[in-house]
Short mmCIF file of C-alpha atoms in Angstrom, two decimals:
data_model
loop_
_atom_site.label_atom_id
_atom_site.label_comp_id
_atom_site.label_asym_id
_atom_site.label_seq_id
_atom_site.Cartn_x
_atom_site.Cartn_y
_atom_site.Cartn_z
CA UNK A 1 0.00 0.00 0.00
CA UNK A 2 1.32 3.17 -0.51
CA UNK A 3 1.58 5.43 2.21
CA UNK A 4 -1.30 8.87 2.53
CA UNK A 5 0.36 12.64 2.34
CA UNK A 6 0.46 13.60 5.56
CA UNK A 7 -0.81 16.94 4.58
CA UNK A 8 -4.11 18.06 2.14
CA UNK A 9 -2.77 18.19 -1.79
CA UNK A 10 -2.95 21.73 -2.56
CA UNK A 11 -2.35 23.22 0.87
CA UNK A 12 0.16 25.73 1.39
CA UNK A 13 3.51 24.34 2.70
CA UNK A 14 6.76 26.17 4.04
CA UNK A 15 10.69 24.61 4.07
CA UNK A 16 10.71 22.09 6.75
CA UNK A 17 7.08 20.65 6.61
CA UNK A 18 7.01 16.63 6.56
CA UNK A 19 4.72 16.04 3.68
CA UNK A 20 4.66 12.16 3.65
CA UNK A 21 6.37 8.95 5.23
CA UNK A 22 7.25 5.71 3.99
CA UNK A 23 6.69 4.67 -0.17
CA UNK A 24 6.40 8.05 -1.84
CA UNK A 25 8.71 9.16 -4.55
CA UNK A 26 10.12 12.53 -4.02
CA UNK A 27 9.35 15.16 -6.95
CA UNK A 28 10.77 18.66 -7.38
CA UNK A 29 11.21 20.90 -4.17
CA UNK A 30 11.38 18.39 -1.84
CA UNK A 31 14.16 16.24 -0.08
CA UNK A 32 14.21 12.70 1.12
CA UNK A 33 15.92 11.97 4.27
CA UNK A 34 15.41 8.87 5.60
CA UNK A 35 12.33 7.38 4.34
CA UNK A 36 10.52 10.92 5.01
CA UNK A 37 9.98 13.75 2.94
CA UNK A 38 10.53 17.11 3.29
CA UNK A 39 8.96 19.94 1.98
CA UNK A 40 12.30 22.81 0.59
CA UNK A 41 10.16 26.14 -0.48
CA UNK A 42 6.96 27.61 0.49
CA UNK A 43 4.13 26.42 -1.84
CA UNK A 44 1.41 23.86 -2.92
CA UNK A 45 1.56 19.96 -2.17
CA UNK A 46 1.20 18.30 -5.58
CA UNK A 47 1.18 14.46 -5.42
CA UNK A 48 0.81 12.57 -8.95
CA UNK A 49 1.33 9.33 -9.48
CA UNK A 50 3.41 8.44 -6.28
CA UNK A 51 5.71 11.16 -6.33
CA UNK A 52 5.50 14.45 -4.10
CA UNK A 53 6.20 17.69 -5.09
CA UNK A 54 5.89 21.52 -4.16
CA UNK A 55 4.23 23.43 -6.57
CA UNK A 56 6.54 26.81 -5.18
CA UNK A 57 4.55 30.28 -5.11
CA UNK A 58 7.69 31.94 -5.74
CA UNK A 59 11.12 32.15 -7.07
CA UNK A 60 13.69 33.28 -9.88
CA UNK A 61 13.89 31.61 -13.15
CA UNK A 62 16.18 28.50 -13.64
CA UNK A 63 16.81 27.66 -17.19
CA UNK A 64 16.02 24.53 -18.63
CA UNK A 65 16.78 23.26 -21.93
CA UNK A 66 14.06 23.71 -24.46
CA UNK A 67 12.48 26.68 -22.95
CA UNK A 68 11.06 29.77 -24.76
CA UNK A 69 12.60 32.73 -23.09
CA UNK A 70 12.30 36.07 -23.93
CA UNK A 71 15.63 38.02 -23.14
CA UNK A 72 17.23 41.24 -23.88
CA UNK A 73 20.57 42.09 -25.43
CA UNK A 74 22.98 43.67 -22.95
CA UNK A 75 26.50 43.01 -24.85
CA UNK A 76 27.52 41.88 -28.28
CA UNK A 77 30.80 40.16 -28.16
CA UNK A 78 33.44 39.54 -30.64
CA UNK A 79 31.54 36.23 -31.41
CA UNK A 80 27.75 36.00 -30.17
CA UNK A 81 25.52 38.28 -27.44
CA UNK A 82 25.10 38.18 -23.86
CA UNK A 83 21.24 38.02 -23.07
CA UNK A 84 19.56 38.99 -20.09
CA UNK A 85 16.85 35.95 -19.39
CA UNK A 86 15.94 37.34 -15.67
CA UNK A 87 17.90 33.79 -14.45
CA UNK A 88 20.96 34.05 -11.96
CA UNK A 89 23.07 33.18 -14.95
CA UNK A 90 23.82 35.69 -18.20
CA UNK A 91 22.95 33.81 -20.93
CA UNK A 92 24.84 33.21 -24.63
CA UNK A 93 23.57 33.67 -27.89
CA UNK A 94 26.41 32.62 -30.56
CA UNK A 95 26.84 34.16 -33.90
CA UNK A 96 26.54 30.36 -35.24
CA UNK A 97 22.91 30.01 -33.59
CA UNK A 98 21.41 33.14 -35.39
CA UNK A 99 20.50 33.38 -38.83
CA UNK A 100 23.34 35.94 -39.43
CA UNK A 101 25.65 35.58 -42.18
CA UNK A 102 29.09 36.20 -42.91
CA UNK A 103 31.93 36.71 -41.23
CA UNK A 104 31.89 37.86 -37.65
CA UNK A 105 32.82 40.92 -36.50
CA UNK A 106 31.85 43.23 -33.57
CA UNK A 107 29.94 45.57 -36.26
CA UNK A 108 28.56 43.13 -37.78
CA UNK A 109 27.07 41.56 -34.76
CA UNK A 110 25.08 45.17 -34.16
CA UNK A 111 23.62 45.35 -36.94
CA UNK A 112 21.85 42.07 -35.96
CA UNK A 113 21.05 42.45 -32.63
CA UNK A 114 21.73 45.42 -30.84
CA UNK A 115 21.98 46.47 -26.75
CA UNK A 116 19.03 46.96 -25.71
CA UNK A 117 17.17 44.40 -28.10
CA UNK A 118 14.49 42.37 -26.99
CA UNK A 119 15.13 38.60 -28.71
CA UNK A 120 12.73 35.35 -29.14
CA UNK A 121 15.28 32.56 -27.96
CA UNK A 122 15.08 28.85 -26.96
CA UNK A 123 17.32 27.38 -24.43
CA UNK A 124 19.71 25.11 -26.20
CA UNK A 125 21.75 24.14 -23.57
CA UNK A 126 22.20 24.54 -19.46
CA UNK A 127 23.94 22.75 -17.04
CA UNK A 128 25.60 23.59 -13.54
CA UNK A 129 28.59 23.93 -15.15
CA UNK A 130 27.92 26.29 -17.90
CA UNK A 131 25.80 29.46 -18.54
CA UNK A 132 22.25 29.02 -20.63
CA UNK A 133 23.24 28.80 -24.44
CA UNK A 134 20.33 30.28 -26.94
CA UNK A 135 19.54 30.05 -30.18
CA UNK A 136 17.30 32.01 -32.34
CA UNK A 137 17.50 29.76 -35.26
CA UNK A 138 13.62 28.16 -35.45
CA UNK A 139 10.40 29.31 -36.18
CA UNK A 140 9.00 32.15 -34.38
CA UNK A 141 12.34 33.31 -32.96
CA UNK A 142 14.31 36.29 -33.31
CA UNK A 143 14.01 39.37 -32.43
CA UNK A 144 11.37 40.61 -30.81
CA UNK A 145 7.94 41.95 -31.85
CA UNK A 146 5.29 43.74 -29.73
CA UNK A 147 4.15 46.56 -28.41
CA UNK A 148 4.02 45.72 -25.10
CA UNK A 149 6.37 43.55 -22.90
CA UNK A 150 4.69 42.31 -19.37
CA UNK A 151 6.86 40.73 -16.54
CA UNK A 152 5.59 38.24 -14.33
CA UNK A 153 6.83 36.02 -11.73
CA UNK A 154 8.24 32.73 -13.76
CA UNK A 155 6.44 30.61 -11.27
CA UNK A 156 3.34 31.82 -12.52
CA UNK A 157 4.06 30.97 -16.10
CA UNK A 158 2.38 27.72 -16.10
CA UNK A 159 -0.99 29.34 -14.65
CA UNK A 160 -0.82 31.54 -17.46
CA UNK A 161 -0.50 28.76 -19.87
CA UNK A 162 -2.87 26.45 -18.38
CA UNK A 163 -4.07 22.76 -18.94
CA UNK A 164 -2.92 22.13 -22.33
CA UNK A 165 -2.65 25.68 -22.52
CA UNK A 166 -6.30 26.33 -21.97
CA UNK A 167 -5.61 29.95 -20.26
CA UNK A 168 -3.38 31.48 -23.22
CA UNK A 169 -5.62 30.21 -26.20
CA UNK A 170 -8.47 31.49 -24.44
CA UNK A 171 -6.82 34.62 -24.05
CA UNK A 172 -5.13 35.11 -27.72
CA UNK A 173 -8.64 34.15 -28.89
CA UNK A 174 -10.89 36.87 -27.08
CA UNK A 175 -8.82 39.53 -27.38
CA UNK A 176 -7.39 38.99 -30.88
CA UNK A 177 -3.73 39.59 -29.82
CA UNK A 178 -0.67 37.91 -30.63
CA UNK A 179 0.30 36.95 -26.68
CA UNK A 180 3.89 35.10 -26.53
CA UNK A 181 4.68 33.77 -23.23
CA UNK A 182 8.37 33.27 -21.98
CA UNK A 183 9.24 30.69 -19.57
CA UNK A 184 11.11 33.24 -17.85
CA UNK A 185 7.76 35.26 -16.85
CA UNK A 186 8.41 37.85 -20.01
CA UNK A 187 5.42 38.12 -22.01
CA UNK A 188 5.00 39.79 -25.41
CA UNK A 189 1.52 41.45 -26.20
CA UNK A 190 1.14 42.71 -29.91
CA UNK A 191 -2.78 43.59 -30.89
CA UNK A 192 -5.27 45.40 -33.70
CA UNK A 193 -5.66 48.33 -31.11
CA UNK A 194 -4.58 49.61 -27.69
CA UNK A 195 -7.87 48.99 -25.98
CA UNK A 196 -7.66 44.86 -26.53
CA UNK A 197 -3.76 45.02 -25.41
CA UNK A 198 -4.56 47.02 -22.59
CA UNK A 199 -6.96 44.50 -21.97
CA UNK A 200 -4.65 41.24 -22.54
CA UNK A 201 -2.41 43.23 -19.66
CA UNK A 202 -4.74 43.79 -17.01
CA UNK A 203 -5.50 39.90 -17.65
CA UNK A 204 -1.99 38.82 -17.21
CA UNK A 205 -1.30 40.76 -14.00
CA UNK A 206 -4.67 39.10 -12.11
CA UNK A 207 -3.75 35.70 -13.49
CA UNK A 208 -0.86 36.00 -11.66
CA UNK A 209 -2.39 37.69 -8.66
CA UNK A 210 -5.12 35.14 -8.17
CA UNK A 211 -3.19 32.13 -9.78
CA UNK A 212 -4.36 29.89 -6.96
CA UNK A 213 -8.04 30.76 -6.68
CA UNK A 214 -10.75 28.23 -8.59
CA UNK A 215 -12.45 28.56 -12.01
CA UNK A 216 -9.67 31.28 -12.95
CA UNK A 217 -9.70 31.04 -16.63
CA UNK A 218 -13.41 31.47 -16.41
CA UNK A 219 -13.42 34.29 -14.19
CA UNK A 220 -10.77 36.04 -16.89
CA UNK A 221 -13.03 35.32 -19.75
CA UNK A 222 -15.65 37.29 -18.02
CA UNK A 223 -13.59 39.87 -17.19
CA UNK A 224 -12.24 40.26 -20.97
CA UNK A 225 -15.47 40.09 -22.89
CA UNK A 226 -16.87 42.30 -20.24
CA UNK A 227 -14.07 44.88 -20.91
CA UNK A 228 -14.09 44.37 -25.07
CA UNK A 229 -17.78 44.80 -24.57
CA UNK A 230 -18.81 41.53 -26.38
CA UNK B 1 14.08 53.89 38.09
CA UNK B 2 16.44 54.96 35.24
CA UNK B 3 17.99 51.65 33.90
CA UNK B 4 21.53 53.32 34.24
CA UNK B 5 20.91 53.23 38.10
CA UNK B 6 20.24 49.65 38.45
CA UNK B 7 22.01 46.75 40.20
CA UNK B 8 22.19 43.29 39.15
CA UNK B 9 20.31 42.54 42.17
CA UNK B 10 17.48 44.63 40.70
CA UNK B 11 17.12 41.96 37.56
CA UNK B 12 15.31 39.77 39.41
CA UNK B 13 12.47 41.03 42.50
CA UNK B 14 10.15 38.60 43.62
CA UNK B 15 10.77 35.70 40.56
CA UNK B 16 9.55 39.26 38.27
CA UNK B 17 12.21 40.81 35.74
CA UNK B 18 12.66 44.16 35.54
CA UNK B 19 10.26 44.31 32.61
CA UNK B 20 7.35 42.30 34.15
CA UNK B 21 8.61 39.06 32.53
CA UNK B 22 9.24 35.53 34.22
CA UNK B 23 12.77 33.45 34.29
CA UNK B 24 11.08 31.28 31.30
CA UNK B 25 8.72 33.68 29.93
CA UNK B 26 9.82 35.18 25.31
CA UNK B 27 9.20 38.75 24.73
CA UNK B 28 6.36 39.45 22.50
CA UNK B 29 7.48 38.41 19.18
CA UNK B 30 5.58 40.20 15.64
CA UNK B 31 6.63 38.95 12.38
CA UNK B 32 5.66 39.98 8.60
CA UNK B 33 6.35 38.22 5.70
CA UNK B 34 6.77 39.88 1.93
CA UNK B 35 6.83 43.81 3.26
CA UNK B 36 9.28 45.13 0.64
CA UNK B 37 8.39 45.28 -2.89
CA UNK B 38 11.84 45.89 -4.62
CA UNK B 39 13.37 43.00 -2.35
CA UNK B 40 12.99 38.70 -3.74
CA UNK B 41 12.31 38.05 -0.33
CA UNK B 42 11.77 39.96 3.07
CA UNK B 43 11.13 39.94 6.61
CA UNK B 44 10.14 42.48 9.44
CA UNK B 45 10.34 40.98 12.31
CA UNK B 46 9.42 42.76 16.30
CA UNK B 47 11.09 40.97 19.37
CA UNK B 48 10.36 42.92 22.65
CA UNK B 49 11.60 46.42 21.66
CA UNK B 50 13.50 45.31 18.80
CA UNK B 51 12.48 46.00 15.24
CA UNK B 52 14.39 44.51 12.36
CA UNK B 53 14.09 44.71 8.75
CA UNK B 54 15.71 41.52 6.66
CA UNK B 55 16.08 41.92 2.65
CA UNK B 56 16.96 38.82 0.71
CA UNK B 57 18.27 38.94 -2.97
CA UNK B 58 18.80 36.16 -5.20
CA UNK B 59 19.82 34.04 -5.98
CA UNK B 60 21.52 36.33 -8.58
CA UNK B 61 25.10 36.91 -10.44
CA UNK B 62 27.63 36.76 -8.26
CA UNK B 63 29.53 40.15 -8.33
CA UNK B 64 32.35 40.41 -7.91
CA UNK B 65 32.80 37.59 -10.02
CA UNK B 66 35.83 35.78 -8.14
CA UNK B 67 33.71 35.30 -5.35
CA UNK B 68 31.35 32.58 -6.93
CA UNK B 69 31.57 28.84 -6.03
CA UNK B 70 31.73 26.33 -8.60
CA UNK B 71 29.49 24.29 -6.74
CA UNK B 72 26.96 26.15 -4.57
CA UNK B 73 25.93 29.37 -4.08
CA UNK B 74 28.12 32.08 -2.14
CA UNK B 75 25.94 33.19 0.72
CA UNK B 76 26.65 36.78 1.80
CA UNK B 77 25.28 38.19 4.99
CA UNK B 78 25.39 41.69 6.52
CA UNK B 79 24.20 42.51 9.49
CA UNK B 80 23.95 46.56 10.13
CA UNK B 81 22.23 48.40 12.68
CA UNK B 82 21.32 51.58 12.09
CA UNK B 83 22.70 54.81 13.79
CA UNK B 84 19.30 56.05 15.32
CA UNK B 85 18.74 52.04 16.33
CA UNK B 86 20.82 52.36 20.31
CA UNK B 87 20.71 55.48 22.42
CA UNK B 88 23.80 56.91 21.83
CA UNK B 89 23.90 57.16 18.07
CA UNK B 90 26.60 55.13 16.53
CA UNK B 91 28.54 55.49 13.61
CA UNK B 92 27.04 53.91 10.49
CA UNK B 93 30.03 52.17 8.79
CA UNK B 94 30.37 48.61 9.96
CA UNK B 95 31.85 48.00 13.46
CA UNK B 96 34.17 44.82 14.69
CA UNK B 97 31.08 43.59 16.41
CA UNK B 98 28.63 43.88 13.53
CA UNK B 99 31.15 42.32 10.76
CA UNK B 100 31.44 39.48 13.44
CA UNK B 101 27.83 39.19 13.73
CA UNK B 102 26.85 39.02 10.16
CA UNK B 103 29.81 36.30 10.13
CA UNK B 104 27.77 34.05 12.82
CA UNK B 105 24.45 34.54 11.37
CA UNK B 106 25.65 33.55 7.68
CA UNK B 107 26.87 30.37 9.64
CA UNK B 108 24.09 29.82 11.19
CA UNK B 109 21.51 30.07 7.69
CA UNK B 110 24.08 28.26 5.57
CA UNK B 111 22.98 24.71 7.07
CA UNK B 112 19.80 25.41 6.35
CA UNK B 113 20.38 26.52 2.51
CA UNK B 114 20.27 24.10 -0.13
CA UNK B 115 23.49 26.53 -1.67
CA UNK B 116 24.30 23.19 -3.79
CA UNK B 117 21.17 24.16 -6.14
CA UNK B 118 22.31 27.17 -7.87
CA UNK B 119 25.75 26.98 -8.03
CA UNK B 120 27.98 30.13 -9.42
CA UNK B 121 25.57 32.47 -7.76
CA UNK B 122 24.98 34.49 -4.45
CA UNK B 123 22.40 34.92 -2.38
CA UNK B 124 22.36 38.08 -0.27
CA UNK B 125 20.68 38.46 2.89
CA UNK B 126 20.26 42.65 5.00
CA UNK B 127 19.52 42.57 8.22
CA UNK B 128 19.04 46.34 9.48
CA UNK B 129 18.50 46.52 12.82
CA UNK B 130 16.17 49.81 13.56
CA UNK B 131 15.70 49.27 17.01
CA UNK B 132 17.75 47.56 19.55
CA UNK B 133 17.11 46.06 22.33
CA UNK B 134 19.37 42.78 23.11
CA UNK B 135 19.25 39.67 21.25
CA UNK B 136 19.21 41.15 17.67
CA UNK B 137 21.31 38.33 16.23
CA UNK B 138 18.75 36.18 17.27
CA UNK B 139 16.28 38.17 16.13
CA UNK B 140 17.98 38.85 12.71
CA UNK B 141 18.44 35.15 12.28
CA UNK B 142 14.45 34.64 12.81
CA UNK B 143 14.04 37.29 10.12
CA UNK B 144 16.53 36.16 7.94
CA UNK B 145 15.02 32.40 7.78
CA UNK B 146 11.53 33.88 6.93
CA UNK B 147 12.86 36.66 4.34
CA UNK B 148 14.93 33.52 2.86
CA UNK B 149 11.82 31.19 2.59
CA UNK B 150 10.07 34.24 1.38
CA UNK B 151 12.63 34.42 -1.68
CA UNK B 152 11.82 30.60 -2.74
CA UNK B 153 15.41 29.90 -1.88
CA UNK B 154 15.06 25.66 -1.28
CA UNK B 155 16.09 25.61 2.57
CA UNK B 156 15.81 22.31 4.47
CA UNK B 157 14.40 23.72 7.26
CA UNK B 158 13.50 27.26 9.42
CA UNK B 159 16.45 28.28 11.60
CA UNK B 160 14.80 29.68 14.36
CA UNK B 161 16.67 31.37 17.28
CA UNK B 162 16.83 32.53 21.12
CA UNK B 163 18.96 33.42 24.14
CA UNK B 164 19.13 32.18 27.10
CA UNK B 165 21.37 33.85 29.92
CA UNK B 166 21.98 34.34 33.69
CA UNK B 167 20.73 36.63 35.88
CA UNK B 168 20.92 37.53 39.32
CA UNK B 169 22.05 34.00 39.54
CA UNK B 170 19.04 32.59 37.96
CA UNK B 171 18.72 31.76 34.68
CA UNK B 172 16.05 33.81 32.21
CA UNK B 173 15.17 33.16 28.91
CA UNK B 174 15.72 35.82 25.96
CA UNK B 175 17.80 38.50 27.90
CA UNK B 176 17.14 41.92 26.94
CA UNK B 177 19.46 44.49 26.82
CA UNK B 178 19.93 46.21 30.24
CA UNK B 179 19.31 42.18 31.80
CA UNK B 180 22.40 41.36 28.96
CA UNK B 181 24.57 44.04 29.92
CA UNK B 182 24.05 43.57 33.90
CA UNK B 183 23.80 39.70 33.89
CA UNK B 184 26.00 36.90 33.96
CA UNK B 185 25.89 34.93 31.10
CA UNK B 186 24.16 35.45 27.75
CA UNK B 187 24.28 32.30 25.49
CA UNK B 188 22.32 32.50 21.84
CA UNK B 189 21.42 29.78 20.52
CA UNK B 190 20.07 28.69 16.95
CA UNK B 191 18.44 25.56 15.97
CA UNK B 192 16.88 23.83 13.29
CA UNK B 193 13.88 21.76 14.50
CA UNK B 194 12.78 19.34 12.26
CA UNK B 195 17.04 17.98 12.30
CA UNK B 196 17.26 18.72 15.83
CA UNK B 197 20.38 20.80 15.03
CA UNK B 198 22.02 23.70 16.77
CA UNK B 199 23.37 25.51 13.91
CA UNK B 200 24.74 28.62 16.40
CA UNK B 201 25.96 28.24 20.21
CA UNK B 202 27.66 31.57 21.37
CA UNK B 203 28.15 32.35 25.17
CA UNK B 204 29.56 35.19 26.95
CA UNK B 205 29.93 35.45 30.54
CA UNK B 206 29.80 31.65 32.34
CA UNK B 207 27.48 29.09 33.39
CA UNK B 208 27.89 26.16 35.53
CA UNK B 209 27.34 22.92 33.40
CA UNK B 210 24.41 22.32 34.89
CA UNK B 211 23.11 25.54 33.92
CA UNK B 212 24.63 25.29 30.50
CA UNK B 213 22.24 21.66 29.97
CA UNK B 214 19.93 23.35 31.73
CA UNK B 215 20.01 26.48 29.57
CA UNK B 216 20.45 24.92 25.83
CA UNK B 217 17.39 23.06 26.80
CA UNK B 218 15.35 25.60 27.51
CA UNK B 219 16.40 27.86 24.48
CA UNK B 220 15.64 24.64 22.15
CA UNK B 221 12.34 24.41 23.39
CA UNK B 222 11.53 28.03 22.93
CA UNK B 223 13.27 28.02 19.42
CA UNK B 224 10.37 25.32 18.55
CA UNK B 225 7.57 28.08 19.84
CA UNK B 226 9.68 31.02 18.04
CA UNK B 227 9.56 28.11 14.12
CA UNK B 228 5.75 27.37 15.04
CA UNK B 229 5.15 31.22 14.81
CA UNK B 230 7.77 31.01 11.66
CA UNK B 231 6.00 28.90 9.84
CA UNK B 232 2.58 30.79 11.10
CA UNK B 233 3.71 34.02 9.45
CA UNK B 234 4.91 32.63 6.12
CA UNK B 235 1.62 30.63 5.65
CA UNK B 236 -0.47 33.81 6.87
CA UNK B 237 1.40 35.89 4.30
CA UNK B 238 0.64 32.95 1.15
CA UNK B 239 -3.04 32.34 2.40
CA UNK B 240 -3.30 36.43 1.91
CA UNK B 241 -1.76 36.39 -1.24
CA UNK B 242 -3.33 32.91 -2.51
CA UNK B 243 -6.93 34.19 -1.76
CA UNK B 244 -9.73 31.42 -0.08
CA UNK B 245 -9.21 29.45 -3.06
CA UNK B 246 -5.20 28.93 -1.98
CA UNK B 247 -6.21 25.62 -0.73
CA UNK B 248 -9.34 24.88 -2.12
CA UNK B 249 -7.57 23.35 -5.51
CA UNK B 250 -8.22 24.15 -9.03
#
């Protein structure tokens, strides 16, 4: 038999609280000492088949590889770009993993992308050893489109997303913007007209305000056809 | 009677303290979770008449950039009070006694911090004392585990912390200043409950070893009422923020 969480799932858990004894697997955020598991950072008990995690309310951004980030420029180098992803680590965006051609050169490399630059990357490559390595090379990346850029915490990324990304279609789909969502908590909002971006913002920010509370995505749907007066 | 005129006799009248307290008896202890905006993670924490503030960033790019580990996280610490924070004002730059300080604390978090998980980085923790009153460190250290957890660094457990000392022979639980400077002994202590570990022992002053069993028993015991109220303030602070629906489920 496997052994019960010793707390509710979903309840709100803080570093040090025993979650479970005995057969459970340990997920992410949580340690296993001695046939008991720990909880490491304040947030919500998941358990899914057999394993227990922490769901954490908060936190930076730790790359992982294959994740949409949205960064911005803050050096070009003799041979590729350091990118700010919001992570503890500066990441690298190589000459050889854009679409540039021709020989490199610091010159060159501004005309690409230049300081200050918002850029469309994908995580290539992270490990404790090395810094994030990007690439823009892939459909939809690049630089950066948009009129608006929104930052939220990254842990709230996946509420924003949703079940099979339920919250984001739902979004993109009543207010007609293009909405592109970094893993990093960057979002890029690009629409027909200010109202429905201004909108798609105020959306974003109570998603991740109320990212724990029920029936969210309905709530938001309200709330947006209510403001788009549809 | 003006606290400059008393005796250590006067610490103890009657089993009473001089501020109305038993031997055994914690100050009243507040404690806020998530009160700066700019910070990742914060703390304000109230112990008697002390009032600290605890910022923690990170983790983040370690700057300089010799000072990052290749396998953990470098922890940084600074403890500061501020000049209006004692009655005779005191100079703002860091003191022997506050570099030392930030020194213990750092020691006593780093058990708790899972450093391991973000290696090349640092993690900075503030503590700015604004009013002092005795037992700060300890104080700081409460504040600093909270303002920590706050910042979703992975920590194995709250480090919660207390004094114990000696006074007018007797020993008293969570000395406060005027008892610290007139007693005879002034141990703090810090402890992690769910590994029963001490993570800081300090004394000053001397105890008998009975006393000194006697003592790091009773601070133990009121470190686990000081991580109860821990753990009380973060989930207050996430229930707030998570709305009724925080553990209702989707």
């Amino acid at each position: 038999m496997v052994a019960p969480l010793l707390v509710g799932r979903r309840e709100i858990v803080v570093p040090g609280d025993l979650l479970a004894e005995g057969d459970l697997r340990p997920g992410d955020n949580v340690l296993r000492e001695d046939n008991r598991i720990y909880a490491l950072r304040v947030g919500l008990v998941d358990l899914e088949g057999g394993r227990v995690s922490v769901v954490p309310l908060k936190g930076c951004y730790f790359p992982r590889p294959g994740d949409l980030v949205i960064g911005r420029i803050v050096e070009a180098g003799l041979t590729g770009w350091e990118v700010d992803i919001l992570a503890p680590y500066p990441a690298l965006l190589p000459m050889s993993e854009t679409y540039a051609k021709g020989q490199a050169s610091k010159a060159d490399l501004s005309a690409i992308f230049f300081t200050g630059d918002m850029v469309i990357a994908k995580v290539i490559a992270f490990d404790r050893t090395r810094d994030p390595l990007l690439t823009t090379k892939g459909p939809g990346l690049g630089k950066a489109f948009g009129n608006r850029v929104v930052r939220i915490s990254p842990m709230k990324v996946p509420r924003l997303i949703g079940r099979k990304g339920s919250m984001i279609t739902m979004l993109k789909r009543e207010t007609g913007c293009r909405i592109i969502v970094g893993q990093n908590g960057v979002v890029l909002i690009s629409g027909r007209d200010d109202r429905a971006e201004r909108v798609a913002v105020e959306a974003i920010y109570r998603i991740e305000r109320e990212a724990h509370t029920k029936g969210l995505t309905d709530g938001i749907e309200d709330m947006v056809r209510r403001e788009l007066g549809r | 009677m003006p606290m400059s005129q008393l005796s250590p006799e006067d610490l103890l009248r009657n089993g009473m303290r001089v501020d109305g307290r038993r031997w055994n008896e914690l100050r009243p202890i507040k404690m806020e979770v998530g009160v700066l905006d700019k910070a990742d993670g914060s703390a304000y924490i109230e112990h008697g008449k002390n009032k600290i503030l605890v910022a923690v960033y990170g983790p983040r790019e370690a700057h300089p950039k010799h000072i990052a580990l290749p396998d953990r996280a470098t922890i940084k610490c600074r403890y500061h009070m501020a000049p209006f924070s004692v009655d005779e004002r005191k100079p703002p730059a860091p003191s022997r006694r506050e570099i030392e300080i930030s020194k213990v604390i750092r020691e006593a978090l780093e058990p708790a911090i899972l450093s391991e998980y973000y290696p090349r980085t640092s993690i900075d923790i503030f503590i700015e004392v604004l009013q002092s009153d005795g037992g700060s460190r300890c104080a700081g250290i409460n504040g600093a585990s909270l303002a920590l957890a706050d910042a979703g660094i992975p920590m194995r457990d709250l480090v919660a912390a207390c004094a114990v000392g000696k006074i007018a022979g007797q020993l008293a639980l969570d000395l406060s200043d005027v008892e610290d400077k007139l007693g005879e002994a002034d141990m703090p202590v810090a402890y992690m409950p769910t590994y029963d570990s001490v993570t800081l022992l300090q004394m000053d002053g001397s105890f008998t070893h009975d006393e000194f069993m006697a003592g790091l028993e009773l601070a133990v015991e009121n470190c686990k009422r000081i991580y109860q109220m821990q753990k009380e303030a973060l989930r207050r602070q996430y229930l707030e923020v998570g709305g009724e629906g925080a553990s209702a489920g989707r």
